[in-house]
PDB file of C-alpha atoms in Angstrom:
ATOM      1  CA  MET A   1       8.393  20.498  -1.645  1.00  0.00           C
ATOM      2  CA  PHE A   2       5.200  20.855  -3.745  1.00  0.00           C
ATOM      3  CA  ASP A   3       2.236  23.185  -4.209  1.00  0.00           C
ATOM      4  CA  GLU A   4      -0.739  21.688  -2.335  1.00  0.00           C
ATOM      5  CA  THR A   5      -3.407  23.816  -4.030  1.00  0.00           C
ATOM      6  CA  LEU A   6      -2.126  22.899  -7.491  1.00  0.00           C
ATOM      7  CA  LEU A   7      -1.971  19.244  -6.445  1.00  0.00           C
ATOM      8  CA  ILE A   8      -5.546  19.316  -5.121  1.00  0.00           C
ATOM      9  CA  SER A   9      -6.712  20.844  -8.411  1.00  0.00           C
ATOM     10  CA  GLU A  10      -5.392  17.715 -10.210  1.00  0.00           C
ATOM     11  CA  LEU A  11      -7.569  15.403  -8.113  1.00  0.00           C
ATOM     12  CA  THR A  12     -10.852  13.994  -9.356  1.00  0.00           C
ATOM     13  CA  PHE A  13     -13.636  13.183  -6.920  1.00  0.00           C
ATOM     14  CA  LYS A  14     -16.656  10.964  -7.271  1.00  0.00           C
ATOM     15  CA  ALA A  15     -19.480  10.673  -4.746  1.00  0.00           C
ATOM     16  CA  ILE A  16     -21.184   7.297  -4.523  1.00  0.00           C
ATOM     17  CA  ARG A  17     -23.641   5.636  -2.217  1.00  0.00           C
ATOM     18  CA  SER A  18     -22.033   4.256   0.899  1.00  0.00           C
ATOM     19  CA  SER A  19     -22.448   0.590   1.778  1.00  0.00           C
ATOM     20  CA  GLY A  20     -23.590  -0.973   5.023  1.00  0.00           C
ATOM     21  CA  ALA A  21     -26.402  -0.425   7.471  1.00  0.00           C
ATOM     22  CA  GLY A  22     -28.224   2.886   7.693  1.00  0.00           C
ATOM     23  CA  GLY A  23     -31.757   2.329   6.473  1.00  0.00           C
ATOM     24  CA  GLN A  24     -33.386   4.635   3.940  1.00  0.00           C
ATOM     25  CA  HIS A  25     -30.813   7.408   4.373  1.00  0.00           C
ATOM     26  CA  VAL A  26     -27.915   5.313   3.088  1.00  0.00           C
ATOM     27  CA  ASN A  27     -29.919   4.193   0.067  1.00  0.00           C
ATOM     28  CA  LYS A  28     -30.620   7.678  -1.253  1.00  0.00           C
ATOM     29  CA  VAL A  29     -27.604   9.823  -0.266  1.00  0.00           C
ATOM     30  CA  ALA A  30     -24.224   9.658  -2.014  1.00  0.00           C
ATOM     31  CA  SER A  31     -21.930  10.373   0.937  1.00  0.00           C
ATOM     32  CA  LYS A  32     -18.968   8.120   0.147  1.00  0.00           C
ATOM     33  CA  VAL A  33     -16.169  10.012  -1.641  1.00  0.00           C
ATOM     34  CA  VAL A  34     -13.685   8.336  -3.994  1.00  0.00           C
ATOM     35  CA  LEU A  35     -10.510  10.258  -4.876  1.00  0.00           C
ATOM     36  CA  ASN A  36      -8.515   9.509  -8.047  1.00  0.00           C
ATOM     37  CA  PHE A  37      -5.047  10.884  -8.718  1.00  0.00           C
ATOM     38  CA  ASN A  38      -3.072  10.111 -11.872  1.00  0.00           C
ATOM     39  CA  LEU A  39       0.559  10.230 -10.780  1.00  0.00           C
ATOM     40  CA  LYS A  40       2.053   9.684 -14.226  1.00  0.00           C
ATOM     41  CA  GLN A  41       0.197  12.672 -15.754  1.00  0.00           C
ATOM     42  CA  SER A  42       0.745  14.998 -12.797  1.00  0.00           C
ATOM     43  CA  GLU A  43       2.480  18.296 -13.530  1.00  0.00           C
ATOM     44  CA  VAL A  44       3.145  19.160  -9.876  1.00  0.00           C
ATOM     45  CA  PHE A  45       6.044  16.738  -9.395  1.00  0.00           C
ATOM     46  CA  SER A  46       9.404  16.487 -11.152  1.00  0.00           C
ATOM     47  CA  GLU A  47      10.454  13.215 -12.793  1.00  0.00           C
ATOM     48  CA  ALA A  48      12.669  12.363  -9.803  1.00  0.00           C
ATOM     49  CA  GLN A  49       9.773  12.937  -7.393  1.00  0.00           C
ATOM     50  CA  LYS A  50       7.440  10.869  -9.595  1.00  0.00           C
ATOM     51  CA  ASN A  51       9.917   7.964  -9.596  1.00  0.00           C
ATOM     52  CA  LEU A  52      10.266   8.206  -5.815  1.00  0.00           C
ATOM     53  CA  LEU A  53       6.485   8.170  -5.393  1.00  0.00           C
ATOM     54  CA  LEU A  54       6.099   5.290  -7.867  1.00  0.00           C
ATOM     55  CA  ASN A  55       8.590   3.252  -5.805  1.00  0.00           C
ATOM     56  CA  ASN A  56       7.230   4.170  -2.374  1.00  0.00           C
ATOM     57  CA  LEU A  57       3.536   3.892  -3.260  1.00  0.00           C
ATOM     58  CA  SER A  58       3.821   0.978  -5.696  1.00  0.00           C
ATOM     59  CA  ASN A  59       1.526  -1.271  -3.638  1.00  0.00           C
ATOM     60  CA  ARG A  60      -1.202   1.418  -3.586  1.00  0.00           C
ATOM     61  CA  LEU A  61      -1.148   2.369  -7.282  1.00  0.00           C
ATOM     62  CA  THR A  62      -2.998   0.720 -10.146  1.00  0.00           C
ATOM     63  CA  THR A  63      -1.044  -0.555 -13.160  1.00  0.00           C
ATOM     64  CA  ASP A  64      -1.791   2.777 -14.901  1.00  0.00           C
ATOM     65  CA  GLY A  65      -0.209   4.750 -12.038  1.00  0.00           C
ATOM     66  CA  ILE A  66      -3.499   5.945 -10.539  1.00  0.00           C
ATOM     67  CA  LEU A  67      -3.909   6.315  -6.784  1.00  0.00           C
ATOM     68  CA  ILE A  68      -7.440   5.605  -5.547  1.00  0.00           C
ATOM     69  CA  LEU A  69      -8.532   6.525  -2.024  1.00  0.00           C
ATOM     70  CA  GLN A  70     -12.019   6.466  -0.548  1.00  0.00           C
ATOM     71  CA  SER A  71     -13.732   7.612   2.609  1.00  0.00           C
ATOM     72  CA  ASP A  72     -17.135   6.735   4.014  1.00  0.00           C
ATOM     73  CA  GLU A  73     -16.423   7.387   7.695  1.00  0.00           C
ATOM     74  CA  SER A  74     -18.831  10.303   8.025  1.00  0.00           C
ATOM     75  CA  ARG A  75     -22.462  10.754   6.979  1.00  0.00           C
ATOM     76  CA  SER A  76     -21.493  14.060   5.381  1.00  0.00           C
ATOM     77  CA  GLN A  77     -20.065  14.112   1.856  1.00  0.00           C
ATOM     78  CA  HIS A  78     -18.101  17.298   2.595  1.00  0.00           C
ATOM     79  CA  LYS A  79     -16.534  15.813   5.723  1.00  0.00           C
ATOM     80  CA  ASN A  80     -15.592  12.665   3.776  1.00  0.00           C
ATOM     81  CA  LYS A  81     -14.005  14.818   1.066  1.00  0.00           C
ATOM     82  CA  GLU A  82     -11.926  16.689   3.673  1.00  0.00           C
ATOM     83  CA  LEU A  83     -10.849  13.399   5.269  1.00  0.00           C
ATOM     84  CA  VAL A  84      -9.817  11.779   1.980  1.00  0.00           C
ATOM     85  CA  VAL A  85      -7.853  14.882   0.884  1.00  0.00           C
ATOM     86  CA  LYS A  86      -6.045  14.974   4.239  1.00  0.00           C
ATOM     87  CA  ARG A  87      -5.183  11.264   3.944  1.00  0.00           C
ATOM     88  CA  PHE A  88      -3.999  11.818   0.370  1.00  0.00           C
ATOM     89  CA  LEU A  89      -1.684  14.703   1.328  1.00  0.00           C
ATOM     90  CA  ASP A  90      -0.241  12.697   4.246  1.00  0.00           C
ATOM     91  CA  LEU A  91       0.364   9.757   1.914  1.00  0.00           C
ATOM     92  CA  ILE A  92       2.129  11.952  -0.652  1.00  0.00           C
ATOM     93  CA  LYS A  93       4.326  13.533   2.052  1.00  0.00           C
ATOM     94  CA  GLN A  94       5.279  10.075   3.329  1.00  0.00           C
ATOM     95  CA  GLY A  95       5.980   8.888  -0.209  1.00  0.00           C
ATOM     96  CA  LEU A  96       8.354  11.786  -0.894  1.00  0.00           C
ATOM     97  CA  LYS A  97      10.563  11.044   2.130  1.00  0.00           C
ATOM     98  CA  VAL A  98      13.961   9.694   1.162  1.00  0.00           C
ATOM     99  CA  PRO A  99      15.030   6.958   3.580  1.00  0.00           C
ATOM    100  CA  LYS A 100      18.285   7.549   5.427  1.00  0.00           C
ATOM    101  CA  LYS A 101      21.256   5.507   4.307  1.00  0.00           C
ATOM    102  CA  ARG A 102      22.202   2.842   6.855  1.00  0.00           C
ATOM    103  CA  LYS A 103      25.692   3.142   8.272  1.00  0.00           C
ATOM    104  CA  PRO A 104      27.012  -0.307   9.207  1.00  0.00           C
ATOM    105  CA  THR A 105      28.353  -0.223  12.753  1.00  0.00           C
ATOM    106  CA  LYS A 106      31.572  -1.883  13.858  1.00  0.00           C
ATOM    107  CA  ILE A 107      31.398  -4.620  16.484  1.00  0.00           C
ATOM    108  CA  PRO A 108      33.185  -3.335  19.617  1.00  0.00           C
ATOM    109  CA  LYS A 109      36.395  -5.112  20.665  1.00  0.00           C
ATOM    110  CA  ALA A 110      34.991  -5.834  24.144  1.00  0.00           C
ATOM    111  CA  VAL A 111      32.019  -7.689  22.613  1.00  0.00           C
ATOM    112  CA  LYS A 112      34.324  -9.825  20.466  1.00  0.00           C
ATOM    113  CA  LEU A 113      36.528 -10.680  23.481  1.00  0.00           C
ATOM    114  CA  LYS A 114      33.481 -11.545  25.599  1.00  0.00           C
ATOM    115  CA  ARG A 115      32.179 -13.886  22.896  1.00  0.00           C
ATOM    116  CA  LEU A 116      35.563 -15.606  22.571  1.00  0.00           C
ATOM    117  CA  SER A 117      35.941 -16.030  26.351  1.00  0.00           C
ATOM    118  CA  LYS A 118      32.453 -17.608  26.585  1.00  0.00           C
ATOM    119  CA  LYS A 119      33.397 -19.888  23.718  1.00  0.00           C
ATOM    120  CA  LYS A 120      36.607 -20.913  25.540  1.00  0.00           C
ATOM    121  CA  GLN A 121      34.649 -21.580  28.763  1.00  0.00           C
ATOM    122  CA  GLN A 122      32.204 -23.786  26.887  1.00  0.00           C
ATOM    123  CA  ALA A 123      35.059 -25.719  25.247  1.00  0.00           C
ATOM    124  CA  ASP A 124      36.739 -26.269  28.633  1.00  0.00           C
ATOM    125  CA  LYS A 125      33.459 -27.481  30.151  1.00  0.00           C
ATOM    126  CA  LYS A 126      33.060 -30.036  27.356  1.00  0.00           C
ATOM    127  CA  ALA A 127      36.717 -31.096  27.612  1.00  0.00           C
ATOM    128  CA  ASN A 128      36.382 -31.685  31.393  1.00  0.00           C
ATOM    129  CA  ARG A 129      33.538 -34.139  30.794  1.00  0.00           C
ATOM    130  CA  LYS A 130      35.751 -36.493  28.807  1.00  0.00           C
ATOM    131  CA  PRO A 131      37.556 -39.307  30.621  1.00  0.00           C
ATOM    132  CA  PRO A 132      41.310 -38.753  31.101  1.00  0.00           C
ATOM    133  CA  GLU A 133      43.544 -40.127  28.368  1.00  0.00           C
ATOM    134  CA  VAL A 134      45.884 -42.938  29.373  1.00  0.00           C
TER     135      VAL A 134
END
């Protein structure tokens, strides 16, 4: 898989003031944590893993290949840092999953016969509505 401690060492964190209500406390304490991860410059992943992550996380990456996550759920900066790292690791694990190849299933013979018999019944019903030919 990958080395989590090495991956966490590549992360950069920034603490900023959280938005929203909270009075004086929110105006003077930087409790919101922003995590930045440069996927293209990462040394933890192989090229194949990087390509897989670029494809799976394309809607979450910037044009430079940087993943930005933030957390301001808690009033504690340390708790927010733990939360954002946990979310980041979950996201990376999800991004590295290779989707299973779909096997097209065959339509059972009984289902085909049932469809054809219903079709025949419908045709007979319509034919019986017509006036007899002279």
